[in-house]
Short mmCIF file of C-alpha atoms in Angstrom, two decimals:
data_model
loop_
_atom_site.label_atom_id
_atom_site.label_comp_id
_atom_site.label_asym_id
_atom_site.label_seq_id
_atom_site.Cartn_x
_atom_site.Cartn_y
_atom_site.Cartn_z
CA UNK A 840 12.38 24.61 8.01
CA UNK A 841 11.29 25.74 4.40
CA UNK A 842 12.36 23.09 1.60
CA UNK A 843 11.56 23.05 -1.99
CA UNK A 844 8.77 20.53 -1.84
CA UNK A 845 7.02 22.82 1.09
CA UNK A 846 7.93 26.25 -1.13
CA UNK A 847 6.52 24.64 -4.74
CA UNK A 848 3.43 23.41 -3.13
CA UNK A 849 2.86 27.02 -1.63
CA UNK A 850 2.84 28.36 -5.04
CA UNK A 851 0.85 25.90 -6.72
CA UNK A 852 -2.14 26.54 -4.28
CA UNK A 853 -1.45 30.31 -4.88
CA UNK A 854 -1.51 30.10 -7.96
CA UNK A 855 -4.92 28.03 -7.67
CA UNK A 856 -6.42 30.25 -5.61
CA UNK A 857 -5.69 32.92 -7.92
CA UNK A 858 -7.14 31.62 -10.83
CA UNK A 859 -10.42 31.00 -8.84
CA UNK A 860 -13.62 32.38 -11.48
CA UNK A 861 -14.91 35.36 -9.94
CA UNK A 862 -11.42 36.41 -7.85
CA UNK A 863 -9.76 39.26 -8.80
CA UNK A 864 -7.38 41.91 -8.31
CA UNK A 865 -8.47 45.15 -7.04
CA UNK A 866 -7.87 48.15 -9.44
CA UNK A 867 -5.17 50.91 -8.76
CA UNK A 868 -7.44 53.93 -9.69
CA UNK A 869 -5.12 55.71 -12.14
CA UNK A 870 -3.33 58.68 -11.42
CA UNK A 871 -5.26 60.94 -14.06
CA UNK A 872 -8.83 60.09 -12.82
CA UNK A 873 -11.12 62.69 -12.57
CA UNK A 874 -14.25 64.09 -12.44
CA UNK A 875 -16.25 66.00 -14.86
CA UNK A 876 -18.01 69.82 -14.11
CA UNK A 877 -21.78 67.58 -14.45
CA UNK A 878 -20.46 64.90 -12.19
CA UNK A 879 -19.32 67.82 -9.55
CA UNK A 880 -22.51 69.48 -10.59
CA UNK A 881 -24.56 66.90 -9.30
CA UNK A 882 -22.77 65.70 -6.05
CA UNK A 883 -23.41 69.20 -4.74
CA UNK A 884 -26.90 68.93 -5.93
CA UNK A 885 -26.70 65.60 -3.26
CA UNK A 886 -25.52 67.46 -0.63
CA UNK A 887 -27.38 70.56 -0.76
CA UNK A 888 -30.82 68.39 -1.06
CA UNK A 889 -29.68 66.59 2.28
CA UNK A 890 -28.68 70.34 3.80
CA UNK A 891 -32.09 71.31 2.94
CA UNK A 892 -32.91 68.30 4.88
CA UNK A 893 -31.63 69.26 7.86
CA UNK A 894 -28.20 66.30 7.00
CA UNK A 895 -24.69 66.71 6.97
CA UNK A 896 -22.95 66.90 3.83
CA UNK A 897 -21.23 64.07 2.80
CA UNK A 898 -17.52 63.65 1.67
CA UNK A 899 -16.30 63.07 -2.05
CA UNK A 900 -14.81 59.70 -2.66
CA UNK A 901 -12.10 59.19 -4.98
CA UNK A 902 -12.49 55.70 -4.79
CA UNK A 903 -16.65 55.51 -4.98
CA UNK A 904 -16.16 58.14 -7.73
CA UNK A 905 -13.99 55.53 -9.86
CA UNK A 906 -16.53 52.70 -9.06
CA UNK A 907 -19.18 54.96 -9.93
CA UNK A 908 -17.35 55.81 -13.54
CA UNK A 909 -16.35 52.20 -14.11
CA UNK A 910 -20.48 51.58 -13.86
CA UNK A 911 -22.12 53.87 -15.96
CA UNK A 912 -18.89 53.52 -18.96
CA UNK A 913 -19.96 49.71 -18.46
CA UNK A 914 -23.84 50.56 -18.69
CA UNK A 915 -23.21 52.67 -21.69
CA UNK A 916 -20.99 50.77 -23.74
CA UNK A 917 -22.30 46.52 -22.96
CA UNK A 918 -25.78 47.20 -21.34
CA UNK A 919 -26.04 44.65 -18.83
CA UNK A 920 -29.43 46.38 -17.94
CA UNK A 921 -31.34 43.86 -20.50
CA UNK A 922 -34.21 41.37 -19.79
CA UNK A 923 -34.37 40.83 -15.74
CA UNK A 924 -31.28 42.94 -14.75
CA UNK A 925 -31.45 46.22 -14.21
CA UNK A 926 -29.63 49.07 -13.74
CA UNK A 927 -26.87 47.73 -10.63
CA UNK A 928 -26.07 44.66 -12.79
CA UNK A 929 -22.38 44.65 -14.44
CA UNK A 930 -21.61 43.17 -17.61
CA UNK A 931 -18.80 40.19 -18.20
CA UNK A 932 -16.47 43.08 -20.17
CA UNK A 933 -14.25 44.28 -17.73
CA UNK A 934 -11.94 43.36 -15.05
CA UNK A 935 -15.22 42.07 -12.49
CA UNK A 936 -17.40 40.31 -11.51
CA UNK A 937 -20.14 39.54 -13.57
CA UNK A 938 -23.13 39.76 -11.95
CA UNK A 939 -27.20 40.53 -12.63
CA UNK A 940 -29.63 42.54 -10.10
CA UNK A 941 -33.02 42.06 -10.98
CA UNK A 942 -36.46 40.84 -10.14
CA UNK A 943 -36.06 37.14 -10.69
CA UNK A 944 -32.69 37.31 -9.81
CA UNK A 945 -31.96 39.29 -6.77
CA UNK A 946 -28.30 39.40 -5.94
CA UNK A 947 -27.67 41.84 -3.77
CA UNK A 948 -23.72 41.40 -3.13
CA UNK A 949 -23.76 42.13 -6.72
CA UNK A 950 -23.94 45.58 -6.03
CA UNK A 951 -22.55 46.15 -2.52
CA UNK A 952 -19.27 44.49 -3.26
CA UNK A 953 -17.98 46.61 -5.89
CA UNK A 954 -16.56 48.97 -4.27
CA UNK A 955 -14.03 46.33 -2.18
CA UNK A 956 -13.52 44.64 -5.39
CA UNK A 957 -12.90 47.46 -7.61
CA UNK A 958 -10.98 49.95 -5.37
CA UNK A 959 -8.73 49.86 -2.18
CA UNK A 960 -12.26 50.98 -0.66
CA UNK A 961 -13.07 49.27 3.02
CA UNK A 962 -17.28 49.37 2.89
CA UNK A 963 -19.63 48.22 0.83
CA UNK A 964 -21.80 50.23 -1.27
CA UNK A 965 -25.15 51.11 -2.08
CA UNK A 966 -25.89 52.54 -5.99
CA UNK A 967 -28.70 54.56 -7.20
CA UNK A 968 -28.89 55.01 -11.08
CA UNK A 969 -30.81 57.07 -13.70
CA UNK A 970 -30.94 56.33 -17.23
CA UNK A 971 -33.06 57.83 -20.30
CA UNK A 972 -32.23 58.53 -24.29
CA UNK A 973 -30.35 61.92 -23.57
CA UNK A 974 -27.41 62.97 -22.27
CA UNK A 975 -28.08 62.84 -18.53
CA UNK A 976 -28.42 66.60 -17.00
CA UNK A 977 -27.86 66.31 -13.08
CA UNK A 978 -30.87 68.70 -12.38
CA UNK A 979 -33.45 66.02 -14.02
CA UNK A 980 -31.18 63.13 -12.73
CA UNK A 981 -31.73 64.86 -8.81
CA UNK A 982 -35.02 65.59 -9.30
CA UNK A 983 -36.06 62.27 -10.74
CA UNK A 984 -34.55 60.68 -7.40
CA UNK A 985 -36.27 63.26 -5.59
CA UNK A 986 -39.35 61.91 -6.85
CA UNK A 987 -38.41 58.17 -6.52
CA UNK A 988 -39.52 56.81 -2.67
CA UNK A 989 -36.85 54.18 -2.92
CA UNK A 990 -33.68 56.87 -4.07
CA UNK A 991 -34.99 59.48 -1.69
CA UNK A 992 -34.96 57.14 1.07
CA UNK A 993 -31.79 56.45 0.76
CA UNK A 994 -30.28 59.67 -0.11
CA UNK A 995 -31.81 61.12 2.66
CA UNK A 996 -30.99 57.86 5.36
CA UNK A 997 -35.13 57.30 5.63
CA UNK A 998 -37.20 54.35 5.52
CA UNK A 999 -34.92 50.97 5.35
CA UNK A 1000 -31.42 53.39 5.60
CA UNK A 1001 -32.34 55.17 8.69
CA UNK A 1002 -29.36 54.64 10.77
CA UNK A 1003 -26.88 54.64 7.76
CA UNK A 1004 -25.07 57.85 8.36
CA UNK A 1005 -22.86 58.43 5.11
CA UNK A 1006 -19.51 59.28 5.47
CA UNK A 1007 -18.40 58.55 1.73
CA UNK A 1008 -20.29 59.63 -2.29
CA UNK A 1009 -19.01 59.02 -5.21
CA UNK A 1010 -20.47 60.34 -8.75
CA UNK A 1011 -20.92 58.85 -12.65
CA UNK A 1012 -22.53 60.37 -15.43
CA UNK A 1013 -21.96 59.07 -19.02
CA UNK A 1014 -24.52 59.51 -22.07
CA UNK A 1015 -27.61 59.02 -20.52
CA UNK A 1016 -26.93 56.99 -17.32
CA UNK A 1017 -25.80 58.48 -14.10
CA UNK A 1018 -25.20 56.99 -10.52
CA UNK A 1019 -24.48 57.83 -6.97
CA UNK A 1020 -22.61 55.59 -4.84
CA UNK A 1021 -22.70 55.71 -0.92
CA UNK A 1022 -20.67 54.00 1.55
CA UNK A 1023 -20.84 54.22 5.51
CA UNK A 1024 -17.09 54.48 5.77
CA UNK A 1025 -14.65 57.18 5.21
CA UNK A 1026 -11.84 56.56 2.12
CA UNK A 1027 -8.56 55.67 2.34
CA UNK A 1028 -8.08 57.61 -0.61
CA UNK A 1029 -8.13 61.55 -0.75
CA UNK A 1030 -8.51 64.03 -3.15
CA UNK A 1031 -10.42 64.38 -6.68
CA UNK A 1032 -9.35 65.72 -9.47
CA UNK A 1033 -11.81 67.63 -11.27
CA UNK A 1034 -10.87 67.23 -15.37
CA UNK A 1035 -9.65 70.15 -17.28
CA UNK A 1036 -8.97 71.91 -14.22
CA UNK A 1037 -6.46 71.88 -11.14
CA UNK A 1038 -8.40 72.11 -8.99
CA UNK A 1039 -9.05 68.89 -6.31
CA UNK A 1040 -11.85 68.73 -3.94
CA UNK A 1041 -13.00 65.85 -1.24
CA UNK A 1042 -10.01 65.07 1.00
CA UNK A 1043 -10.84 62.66 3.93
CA UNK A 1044 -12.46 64.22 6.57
CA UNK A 1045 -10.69 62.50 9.28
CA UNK A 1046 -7.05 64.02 8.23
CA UNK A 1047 -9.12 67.53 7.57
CA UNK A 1048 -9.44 67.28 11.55
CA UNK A 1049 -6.19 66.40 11.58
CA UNK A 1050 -4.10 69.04 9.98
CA UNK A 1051 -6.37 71.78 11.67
CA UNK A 1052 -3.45 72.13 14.16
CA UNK A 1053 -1.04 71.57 12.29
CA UNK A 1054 -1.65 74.23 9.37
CA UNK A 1055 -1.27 77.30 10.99
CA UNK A 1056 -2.79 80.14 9.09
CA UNK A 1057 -1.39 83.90 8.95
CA UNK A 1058 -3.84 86.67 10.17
CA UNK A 1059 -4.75 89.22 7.71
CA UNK A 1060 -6.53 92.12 7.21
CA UNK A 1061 -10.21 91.38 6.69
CA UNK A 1062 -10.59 93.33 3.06
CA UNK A 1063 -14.13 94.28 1.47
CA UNK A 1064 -13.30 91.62 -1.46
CA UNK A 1065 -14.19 88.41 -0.24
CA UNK A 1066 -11.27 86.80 -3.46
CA UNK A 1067 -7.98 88.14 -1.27
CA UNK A 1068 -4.49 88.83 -3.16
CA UNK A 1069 -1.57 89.93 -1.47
CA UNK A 1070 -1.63 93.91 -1.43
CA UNK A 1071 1.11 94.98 0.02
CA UNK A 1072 3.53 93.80 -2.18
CA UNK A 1073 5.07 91.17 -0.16
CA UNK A 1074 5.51 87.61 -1.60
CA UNK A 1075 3.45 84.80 0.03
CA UNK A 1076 3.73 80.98 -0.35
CA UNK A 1077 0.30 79.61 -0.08
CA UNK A 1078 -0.97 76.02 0.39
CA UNK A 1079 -3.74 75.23 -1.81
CA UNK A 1080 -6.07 72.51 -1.81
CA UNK A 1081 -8.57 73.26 -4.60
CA UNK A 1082 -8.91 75.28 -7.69
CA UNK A 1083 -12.09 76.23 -9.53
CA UNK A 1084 -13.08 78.54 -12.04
CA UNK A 1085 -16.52 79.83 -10.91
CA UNK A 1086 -16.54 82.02 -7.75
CA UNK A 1087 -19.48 80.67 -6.17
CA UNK A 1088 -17.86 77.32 -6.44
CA UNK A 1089 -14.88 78.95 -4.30
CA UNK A 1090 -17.30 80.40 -1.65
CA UNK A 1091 -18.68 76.97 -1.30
CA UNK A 1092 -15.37 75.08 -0.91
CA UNK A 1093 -14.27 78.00 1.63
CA UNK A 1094 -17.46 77.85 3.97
CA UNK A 1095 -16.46 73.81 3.30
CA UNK A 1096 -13.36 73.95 5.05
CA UNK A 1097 -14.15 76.32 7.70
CA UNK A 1098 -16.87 73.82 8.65
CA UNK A 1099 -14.25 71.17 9.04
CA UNK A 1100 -12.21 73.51 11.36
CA UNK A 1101 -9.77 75.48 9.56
CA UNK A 1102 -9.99 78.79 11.31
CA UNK A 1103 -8.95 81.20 7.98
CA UNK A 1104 -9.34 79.26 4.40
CA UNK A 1105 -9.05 82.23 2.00
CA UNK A 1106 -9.87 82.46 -1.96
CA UNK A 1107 -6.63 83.68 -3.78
CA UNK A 1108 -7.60 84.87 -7.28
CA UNK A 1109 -5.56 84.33 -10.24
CA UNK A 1110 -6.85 84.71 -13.91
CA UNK A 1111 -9.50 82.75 -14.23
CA UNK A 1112 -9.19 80.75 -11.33
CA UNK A 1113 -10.30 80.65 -7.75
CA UNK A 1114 -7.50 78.89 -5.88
CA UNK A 1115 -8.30 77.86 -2.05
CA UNK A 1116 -5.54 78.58 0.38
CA UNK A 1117 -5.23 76.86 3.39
CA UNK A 1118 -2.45 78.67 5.44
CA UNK A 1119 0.02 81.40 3.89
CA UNK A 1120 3.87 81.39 4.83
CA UNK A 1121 7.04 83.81 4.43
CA UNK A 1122 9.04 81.48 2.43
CA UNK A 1123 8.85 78.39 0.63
CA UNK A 1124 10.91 76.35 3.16
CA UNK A 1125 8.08 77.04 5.90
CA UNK A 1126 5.22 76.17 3.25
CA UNK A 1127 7.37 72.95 2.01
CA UNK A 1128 7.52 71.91 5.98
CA UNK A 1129 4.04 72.26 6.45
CA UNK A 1130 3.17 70.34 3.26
CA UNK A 1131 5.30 67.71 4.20
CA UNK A 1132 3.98 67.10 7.77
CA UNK A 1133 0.31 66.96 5.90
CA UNK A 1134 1.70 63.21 4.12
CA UNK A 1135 0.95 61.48 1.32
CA UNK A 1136 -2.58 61.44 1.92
CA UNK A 1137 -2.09 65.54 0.90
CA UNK A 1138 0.12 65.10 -2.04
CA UNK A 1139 -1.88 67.53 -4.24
CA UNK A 1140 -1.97 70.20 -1.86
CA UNK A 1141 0.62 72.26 -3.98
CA UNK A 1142 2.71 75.81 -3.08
CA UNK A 1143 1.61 79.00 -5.34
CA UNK A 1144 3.39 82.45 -4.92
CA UNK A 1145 1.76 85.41 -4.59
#
């Protein structure tokens, strides 16, 4: 039986435990988070270093991304990179953890418990950073990690990271710092937003697998164009999961999604943009079904008419 005495003491250690230094609440990564072109720029620059490299590619975390944007804004702004810490150290300005990784004082959680602390995220993660007194440009950022043992290592799971197959990357650049983030489990969260765009890329590659039977996609006529619009004059409701304005950027996302199973992604061009289909339907009701059995998890997929 509950009674008041039982119920007030309840909340009084709650509210102790709460107020614990260093225990905090995770972030809810806002709904208008996104990455920038340099950002995307240089996760593909990742992933086609590890394809040269005989590695998978590895999936784009929402969730890594935000940690990784969180880091270098903090880097930027209240340099916690001073005296003995360096780069993976975080500064007492924001909502976590203080913390300092450095030489004399080697704290490893410090950087591997971000991402649990800052996001809804269920690994740990494992930072490599670049700084110097320029804006950062991801081709010198990629080559300079290139040319680090300790970067390449573990961008490429060698050395002390073989083993660590990478399911999750997330992305910062700000000023002059930059920073890759990976984690050896897949996100919880999906999709990211790419800013001043509509276009959304990274969706977990577990529900990709998923959906493959469940979005069934319309045969077509195999046209010399490799962007396909509706020629015939009949009205299509697509499913689209991405949106890009450079067409080799589309080309990439479509041999993307084929390699995660879907039998016939398809570029639908519009304007300026490149949007990526992932099934085509009569009417809206079929599309709106199909969208709906693809959950939350697939809330940006969105229905365009053609």
């Amino acid at each position: 039986m509950i009674t008041m005495k039982w119920l007030r003491n309840f909340l009084l250690f709650l509210l102790t435990f709460w107020m614990i230094p260093g225990l905090k609440a995770q972030h809810q990564i806002p709904g208008e988070f996104c990455i920038s072109n340099d950002e995307l720029k240089l996760y593909n620059l990742v992933n086609t270093y590890r394809k040269q490299n005989k590695l998978p590619e590895i999936s784009l975390s929402k969730s890594l991304c935000y940690v990784a944007k969180l880091h270098v804004n903090d880097l930027q702004n209240n340099h916690p990179d001073t005296m003995d810490c360096n780069l993976h150290s975080w500064s007492d300005k924001g909502g976590w953890t203080e913390c300092c990784y450095g030489r004399e004082k080697f704290n490893h959680t410090c950087m591997t418990s971000k991402p649990r602390e800052l996001t809804n995220y269920p690994g740990l993660g494992y930072e490599i950073a670049f700084w110097e007194n320029m804006d950062a440009q991801p081709v010198n950022v990629i080559d300079l990690w290139k040319s680090s043992a300790s970067s390449n290592e573990l961008m490429l799971s060698k050395g002390v990271w073989k083993g660590f197959a990478w399911k999750s990357v997330g992305v910062g650049i700000f000023k002059g710092y930059a920073v890759v983030w990976f984690g050896k489990e897949e996100d919880v969260e999906s999709g990211v937003k790419i800013c001043n765009s509509d276009g959304t890329i990274g969706l977990v590659e577990t529900e990709m697998k998923k959906t493959e039977a469940e979005v069934e996609n319309t045969p077509v006529k195999k046209q010399e164009s490799k962007t396909e619009v509706s020629k015939t004059g009949e009205v299509r409701f697509y499913l689209i999961a991405a949106s890009v304005k450079v067409e080799s950027q589309a080309k990439a996302e479509i041999e993307r999604f084929r390699k995660k199973g879907f039998k016939n992604p398809k570029i639908i061009g519009s304007g300026n943009n490149f949007r990526i289909s992932l099934g085509d339907y009569a009417t809206r009701e079929e599309a709106l079904a199909v969208k709906k059995r693809l959950g939350d998890k697939y809330k940006e997929v969105w229905i365009y008419k053609n």
